[in-house]
XYZ file of C-alpha atoms in Angstrom:
504
model
C 84.028 94.612 5.760
C 86.189 92.262 8.147
C 84.914 92.226 11.739
C 87.869 93.239 13.819
C 88.660 91.925 17.499
C 87.561 95.435 18.821
C 84.131 95.045 17.069
C 83.644 91.806 18.855
C 84.721 93.078 22.313
C 82.456 96.199 21.771
C 79.318 93.848 21.360
C 79.745 92.947 24.949
C 78.664 96.417 25.830
C 75.859 96.164 23.460
C 74.526 92.852 25.031
C 74.781 94.204 28.599
C 72.870 97.330 27.617
C 70.171 94.996 25.707
C 69.614 93.036 28.914
C 68.916 96.127 30.968
C 66.669 97.586 28.327
C 64.482 94.660 28.028
C 63.867 94.712 31.900
C 63.090 98.613 31.634
C 60.623 97.913 28.763
C 58.695 95.439 31.022
C 58.081 98.082 33.571
C 55.439 100.322 31.824
C 55.370 104.056 32.347
C 57.689 106.628 33.906
C 60.119 105.054 36.682
C 62.714 106.093 39.127
C 65.893 103.968 39.154
C 67.666 103.732 42.406
C 71.264 102.370 42.125
C 73.329 101.161 44.859
C 76.526 103.377 44.900
C 79.180 100.774 44.116
C 77.270 99.711 40.871
C 77.093 103.208 39.307
C 80.409 103.324 37.660
C 79.789 99.827 36.106
C 76.360 100.902 34.820
C 77.868 103.918 33.150
C 80.329 101.479 31.187
C 77.419 100.209 29.025
C 74.437 102.574 29.311
C 74.159 106.428 29.680
C 71.486 108.598 30.978
C 70.228 109.512 27.417
C 69.485 105.736 26.883
C 67.857 105.254 30.195
C 65.463 108.168 29.605
C 64.669 106.756 26.346
C 63.254 103.540 27.998
C 61.204 105.460 30.750
C 63.703 106.317 33.391
C 62.572 109.607 34.746
C 64.897 110.190 37.575
C 68.211 108.526 38.934
C 68.887 108.205 42.557
C 71.807 106.892 44.608
C 70.607 104.354 47.096
C 71.181 106.343 50.531
C 69.252 107.289 53.602
C 66.611 110.041 53.114
C 65.958 108.869 49.679
C 62.665 110.610 48.287
C 61.735 109.118 45.023
C 59.054 110.722 43.124
C 57.164 108.049 40.474
C 54.974 105.276 41.510
C 57.288 102.703 39.526
C 60.566 102.267 41.331
C 63.526 100.007 40.261
C 66.262 99.409 42.834
C 69.547 98.151 41.245
C 71.623 96.339 44.035
C 74.203 93.780 44.237
C 73.354 90.449 45.854
C 74.905 91.751 49.283
C 72.174 90.867 51.797
C 72.803 94.004 53.695
C 72.343 96.180 50.820
C 69.090 94.270 50.116
C 67.790 94.499 53.499
C 68.470 98.288 53.259
C 66.237 98.277 50.248
C 63.392 96.276 51.829
C 63.440 98.684 54.804
C 63.140 101.483 52.292
C 60.087 99.808 50.676
C 58.581 99.117 54.048
C 58.800 102.681 54.887
C 57.186 103.777 51.599
C 54.197 101.311 51.672
C 53.440 102.708 55.044
C 52.829 106.252 53.525
C 51.546 105.158 49.992
C 50.009 101.914 49.050
C 49.893 102.716 45.204
C 53.556 102.012 44.384
C 55.288 99.402 42.467
C 58.665 98.235 43.659
C 61.074 96.055 41.388
C 64.220 94.779 43.153
C 66.862 94.186 40.192
C 69.955 92.095 41.730
C 73.370 91.765 40.135
C 74.453 89.243 39.033
C 71.586 86.760 40.170
C 69.035 86.402 42.997
C 70.505 84.526 46.029
C 68.131 81.982 47.593
C 68.682 83.673 50.954
C 67.131 86.858 49.381
C 64.070 85.148 48.320
C 63.440 83.880 51.825
C 64.172 87.220 53.194
C 61.578 88.748 51.168
C 59.115 86.324 52.175
C 59.985 86.801 55.959
C 59.452 90.583 55.432
C 56.049 89.945 54.071
C 56.710 91.349 50.581
C 56.737 88.422 48.477
C 53.574 89.601 46.548
C 54.662 93.218 46.643
C 58.203 93.370 45.246
C 59.205 91.742 41.838
C 62.505 90.426 42.076
C 64.587 90.384 38.737
C 68.355 89.472 37.959
C 70.735 91.507 35.894
C 73.944 89.519 34.596
C 75.909 91.916 32.359
C 78.484 90.819 30.266
C 82.400 91.392 30.660
C 83.165 95.078 31.008
C 85.962 96.297 28.809
C 88.583 98.434 30.166
C 92.277 99.478 29.301
C 91.786 98.257 25.570
C 91.858 94.703 26.011
C 91.001 93.845 29.735
C 87.667 92.169 30.491
C 86.150 91.848 33.930
C 82.671 91.165 35.217
C 83.375 93.857 37.978
C 81.336 91.750 40.407
C 82.343 89.672 43.270
C 80.826 86.377 44.055
C 79.743 85.409 47.766
C 81.753 82.399 47.219
C 82.066 79.872 50.002
C 84.343 77.367 48.452
C 85.735 76.697 44.749
C 86.684 73.242 43.667
C 88.616 73.236 40.563
C 89.654 69.956 38.774
C 91.208 69.032 35.613
C 89.473 66.677 33.375
C 92.447 64.218 33.113
C 91.937 63.486 36.818
C 88.708 61.652 36.041
C 88.425 60.177 32.478
C 86.057 57.237 33.505
C 83.264 59.885 34.366
C 83.692 60.894 30.655
C 83.662 57.574 29.264
C 81.203 55.561 31.223
C 77.329 55.803 30.336
C 75.262 57.710 32.490
C 71.704 56.253 33.632
C 70.025 59.597 34.484
C 67.326 60.922 32.232
C 69.411 64.003 31.266
C 72.646 62.138 30.866
C 71.064 59.621 28.360
C 69.282 62.342 26.594
C 72.685 64.128 26.205
C 73.933 60.665 24.739
C 70.961 60.190 22.210
C 69.604 63.568 21.435
C 71.107 66.894 20.292
C 71.425 69.381 23.073
C 72.572 72.761 22.353
C 72.969 75.729 24.701
C 70.355 74.330 27.049
C 67.760 73.473 24.370
C 67.022 69.874 23.414
C 65.881 68.696 19.934
C 63.882 65.588 19.316
C 61.986 64.301 16.369
C 61.488 67.726 14.737
C 60.545 69.340 18.038
C 62.514 71.189 20.665
C 62.195 72.281 24.239
C 64.180 74.688 26.522
C 65.731 72.543 29.451
C 64.716 75.085 32.177
C 63.444 73.523 35.612
C 61.859 76.896 36.332
C 59.752 77.155 33.106
C 59.399 73.212 32.652
C 58.298 71.566 35.748
C 58.400 68.153 34.153
C 62.100 68.458 33.305
C 62.793 69.774 36.802
C 61.413 66.719 38.173
C 63.024 63.962 36.002
C 66.304 65.415 34.909
C 68.227 63.653 37.573
C 66.106 60.676 37.969
C 67.410 57.085 37.127
C 65.721 56.481 33.726
C 63.993 53.475 34.757
C 61.749 55.858 37.083
C 61.219 58.596 34.372
C 58.485 56.909 32.421
C 56.197 55.970 35.469
C 56.365 59.739 36.450
C 55.611 60.925 33.168
C 52.575 58.524 32.887
C 51.130 59.702 36.169
C 51.553 63.388 35.034
C 49.797 62.453 31.828
C 46.707 61.117 33.843
C 46.678 64.138 35.869
C 46.454 66.431 32.865
C 43.976 64.192 31.103
C 41.772 64.384 34.480
C 41.963 68.025 34.635
C 40.880 68.278 30.776
C 37.948 66.050 31.424
C 36.933 68.235 34.343
C 36.471 71.155 32.194
C 33.542 69.423 30.334
C 31.383 69.761 33.263
C 32.354 73.290 34.089
C 29.813 76.296 34.429
C 30.272 79.365 32.273
C 32.063 81.457 35.112
C 34.250 78.432 35.984
C 35.297 78.135 32.467
C 36.028 81.686 31.910
C 38.270 81.647 35.016
C 40.071 78.463 33.871
C 40.735 79.980 30.370
C 42.049 82.969 32.136
C 44.366 81.429 34.633
C 45.052 77.674 33.613
C 44.605 77.009 30.011
C 47.797 78.544 28.680
C 49.862 76.773 31.460
C 48.095 73.634 30.790
C 48.649 73.704 26.987
C 52.410 74.291 27.612
C 52.510 71.713 30.186
C 51.225 69.033 27.709
C 53.493 70.029 24.983
C 56.595 69.808 27.411
C 55.183 66.381 28.537
C 54.809 65.184 25.016
C 58.375 66.042 24.319
C 59.818 64.272 27.164
C 57.661 61.134 26.405
C 58.870 61.101 23.051
C 62.551 61.762 24.225
C 62.110 58.681 26.330
C 60.842 56.518 23.306
C 63.860 57.589 21.328
C 66.227 56.662 24.015
C 64.648 53.289 24.676
C 64.768 52.785 20.725
C 68.397 53.671 20.460
C 69.637 51.634 23.444
C 67.152 48.901 23.636
C 68.037 45.454 25.148
C 71.564 46.195 24.568
C 71.868 48.714 27.405
C 72.038 46.018 30.126
C 74.933 44.106 28.366
C 76.664 47.559 28.033
C 76.334 48.447 31.720
C 77.661 44.709 32.378
C 80.523 45.340 30.558
C 81.452 48.841 31.897
C 80.990 47.256 35.537
C 83.261 44.539 34.755
C 85.809 46.731 33.323
C 85.655 48.931 36.521
C 86.221 45.783 38.772
C 89.047 44.355 36.768
C 86.927 41.178 35.715
C 86.122 39.486 32.541
C 88.886 41.193 30.623
C 88.742 38.672 27.527
C 84.990 38.970 27.355
C 85.081 42.766 27.474
C 87.736 42.822 24.673
C 85.382 40.455 22.607
C 82.395 42.782 23.281
C 84.283 45.863 22.175
C 85.491 43.927 18.862
C 81.967 42.735 18.072
C 80.237 46.097 18.513
C 82.939 48.122 16.528
C 81.022 48.015 13.353
C 77.456 49.219 14.562
C 78.684 51.157 17.591
C 82.257 52.579 16.776
C 82.330 55.305 19.353
C 80.751 53.459 22.101
C 83.300 50.601 21.491
C 86.397 53.119 21.429
C 84.939 54.589 24.884
C 84.857 51.169 26.313
C 88.354 50.581 25.006
C 89.797 53.920 26.483
C 87.908 52.996 29.698
C 89.718 49.758 29.744
C 93.010 51.320 29.154
C 92.638 53.927 31.934
C 91.432 51.740 34.745
C 93.850 48.930 33.934
C 96.803 51.049 33.584
C 97.065 50.337 29.869
C 96.431 47.870 27.385
C 98.818 45.538 25.059
C 99.430 45.968 21.426
C 97.955 42.329 21.028
C 94.459 43.228 22.638
C 94.203 46.636 20.592
C 95.256 45.197 17.094
C 92.045 43.067 16.356
C 89.862 45.959 17.517
C 91.965 48.495 15.423
C 91.666 46.165 12.402
C 87.917 45.709 12.743
C 87.536 49.508 13.067
C 89.510 50.372 9.952
C 87.680 47.506 7.853
C 84.322 48.972 8.862
C 84.813 52.605 8.658
C 87.637 53.069 6.363
C 91.385 53.365 6.412
C 91.241 57.118 6.588
C 90.790 56.559 10.303
C 94.254 55.162 10.834
C 95.404 58.180 12.718
C 92.408 57.684 15.282
C 94.292 55.478 17.579
C 97.450 57.449 17.652
C 95.418 60.444 18.488
C 93.625 58.626 21.240
C 97.083 57.580 22.683
C 98.177 61.173 22.534
C 95.126 62.265 24.390
C 95.853 59.854 27.047
C 92.885 57.538 26.333
C 95.028 54.667 25.300
C 98.201 53.742 26.932
C 100.276 50.564 26.071
C 101.930 48.164 28.353
C 104.179 45.315 27.614
C 102.972 42.714 30.138
C 99.594 40.801 29.634
C 97.119 41.721 32.373
C 95.289 38.215 31.805
C 98.151 36.368 33.314
C 97.943 38.518 36.688
C 94.166 38.068 37.225
C 92.225 37.553 39.543
C 94.311 38.900 42.176
C 95.844 41.791 40.189
C 94.630 45.441 40.862
C 95.661 48.393 38.837
C 97.204 51.695 40.301
C 93.966 53.394 39.177
C 91.764 50.928 40.928
C 93.721 51.254 44.306
C 93.555 55.176 44.021
C 89.721 54.844 43.432
C 89.258 52.451 46.502
C 91.215 54.940 48.606
C 88.746 57.445 47.256
C 85.758 55.345 47.934
C 84.772 55.690 44.241
C 84.064 51.966 43.776
C 81.166 51.161 46.365
C 80.556 47.767 47.342
C 76.772 47.859 48.125
C 75.635 45.341 51.049
C 71.832 45.992 49.756
C 70.632 46.961 46.436
C 70.895 50.488 45.557
C 67.666 52.561 45.891
C 67.434 53.990 42.334
C 64.208 55.702 42.999
C 65.328 57.741 46.130
C 69.149 57.390 45.880
C 71.603 58.458 48.899
C 74.859 57.484 46.855
C 76.170 59.464 43.953
C 77.086 56.295 42.318
C 73.481 55.949 41.186
C 74.485 58.115 37.979
C 76.434 55.109 36.660
C 74.170 52.322 38.117
C 75.903 52.083 41.314
C 79.345 51.156 40.005
C 81.348 54.395 40.130
C 81.419 57.668 42.027
C 82.722 60.581 39.895
C 85.861 62.018 41.435
C 84.393 65.627 41.490
C 81.444 64.320 43.632
C 83.883 62.648 46.110
C 86.094 65.704 46.351
C 83.071 67.867 46.923
C 81.790 65.602 49.609
C 85.070 65.180 51.321
C 85.550 68.888 51.468
C 81.908 69.589 52.757
C 82.654 66.827 55.407
C 86.115 67.674 56.465
C 85.452 67.163 60.069
C 83.782 63.702 59.791
C 86.047 62.127 57.083
C 89.559 63.074 58.024
C 91.097 59.894 56.551
C 89.832 60.395 53.187
C 90.979 64.158 53.383
C 94.339 63.127 54.619
C 94.681 60.931 51.654
C 93.916 63.839 49.314
C 96.505 65.915 50.910
C 99.127 63.207 50.217
C 98.444 63.456 46.453
C 100.954 65.705 44.851
C 98.572 67.741 42.543
C 95.838 68.278 45.316
C 95.852 71.631 47.235
C 93.434 72.866 49.916
C 93.423 76.292 51.294
C 91.019 78.422 53.521
C 88.712 77.734 56.420
C 86.126 75.133 56.897
C 83.818 77.782 58.022
C 84.009 79.493 54.815
C 82.521 76.368 52.952
C 79.221 77.011 54.886
C 78.721 80.748 54.250
C 78.273 80.757 50.478
C 77.777 78.887 47.225
C 80.063 76.040 46.360
C 81.707 76.821 42.722
C 82.364 73.493 41.012
C 84.770 73.972 38.063
C 86.082 71.285 35.754
C 88.737 72.352 33.130
C 88.269 70.384 29.906
C 84.303 69.743 30.059
C 81.942 68.461 32.498
C 79.401 65.653 32.058
C 75.597 65.410 32.857
C 76.666 62.518 35.080
C 78.907 64.552 37.253
C 76.413 67.353 37.649
C 73.636 64.947 38.659
C 76.128 63.116 41.208
C 76.871 66.588 42.822
C 73.443 67.820 42.731
C 72.518 64.751 45.214
C 75.209 66.057 47.424
C 73.731 69.475 47.195
C 70.415 68.064 48.323
C 71.460 66.152 51.253
C 73.793 68.954 52.513
C 71.591 71.917 51.745
C 74.261 73.382 50.019
C 74.222 75.736 46.900
C 76.190 74.614 44.010
C 77.310 76.569 40.769
C 78.797 74.481 38.003
C 81.165 75.828 35.515
C 83.223 74.665 32.686
C 84.403 75.138 29.130
C 81.759 72.659 27.827
C 79.166 70.075 28.896
C 79.826 67.001 26.878
C 79.417 63.165 26.477
C 81.916 60.414 25.817
C 80.939 60.212 22.161
C 81.572 63.939 21.699
C 84.951 63.604 23.259
C 85.937 60.849 20.892
C 84.355 63.081 17.992
C 86.598 65.814 19.075
C 89.630 63.778 19.212
C 88.773 62.310 15.639
C 88.298 65.824 14.042
C 91.797 67.155 15.483
């Protein structure tokens, strides 16, 4: 039987129901469900009273003053609005003063704000209230209208089209996660390496959380130190008394076992990355830096042609990068590279260069850039200088504790989205750069500066976002104390960009 569009849309309701049911099943026994009034209608769209009772909900209440719940297990379903959450915490305080045998669960839609976690701690309820999040799927209405029926406490949204920064998609990142994406397979947040896999979640994998955005050269020393600590802990168990061993088995053993597994995965991933890139990585970085600085054009073209056999996608990325940052390439520059590519990989790839041209990755020019060097500068380079994307470091960049987002590309380039974010967050201190942005025909800035400080910054790139861009923005997030949310239609690498064009 064919699956219709209606069938597919109906599954959204089933997924939302399953998410809530999973939470209810984890709260044993009979329970009261107390719901913030504005959420009740939306809840009715994907689960009914019968289903709630089937999974242990004894009574349902509206969150309001004078509430008198009856069961010891109490689940409060509220939005991320801090006022509503504070009302719940006040209710919990009042109930604890009358009955210490209660168990409270705060179920927040669609996610738990960082400010709420702080508020729970300040109220002295950290160990007494279990925080959970419920992010339901799109709610279907009017036949074919989908809405999340939630409002984000959004301080700022930065929206950029991928075409405004192709170099960030073509350059090779030097962070651990960036290189992992280049070499390993990552699907839906799960990485695969040598027959093993791990979920890339900083909440459950402390090692990953520590190294994901580090410069690759500083990852293995951290992993080595972590391995030494785990080994020391394991050796300490040899001298434990029986009572200590029982306590260790009950509280630490499973965590240590999982930590060892995660550590082993990341060590193996590092070995794979080094094996794939090897000593050639420095040469690759040197070529990319030369292309960005409009230097050594002849040598860069020779490097591309020489590597087209063993590294076809990497070479095509470099050709595209050269074309983008120098406002195009000539037919005479592309022809030997195209010939070498077809000889090495088959004439069925003849359309590839035409497809790259249609995608804006190759533009042809009639004049020879080599005759204009060294004083010549492209329009792209001029714009990048105006946006301060090509930093001129007066001293070596600190790759262990970076302060400049260019570290994600070895100090040679700052992603456009990172600069836009920094300028918008620092409107008052960098008016010159902001004025230049206002002069661009496709840049629009609306709203008040105060709003940027009141909520999370949503960063959205239409056409795909890279791990390098995410890491560059995370550095700004850390330095400014802001909270960022990243959104895009896909997370991709330069190779995947070329593959998608090839398969069109």
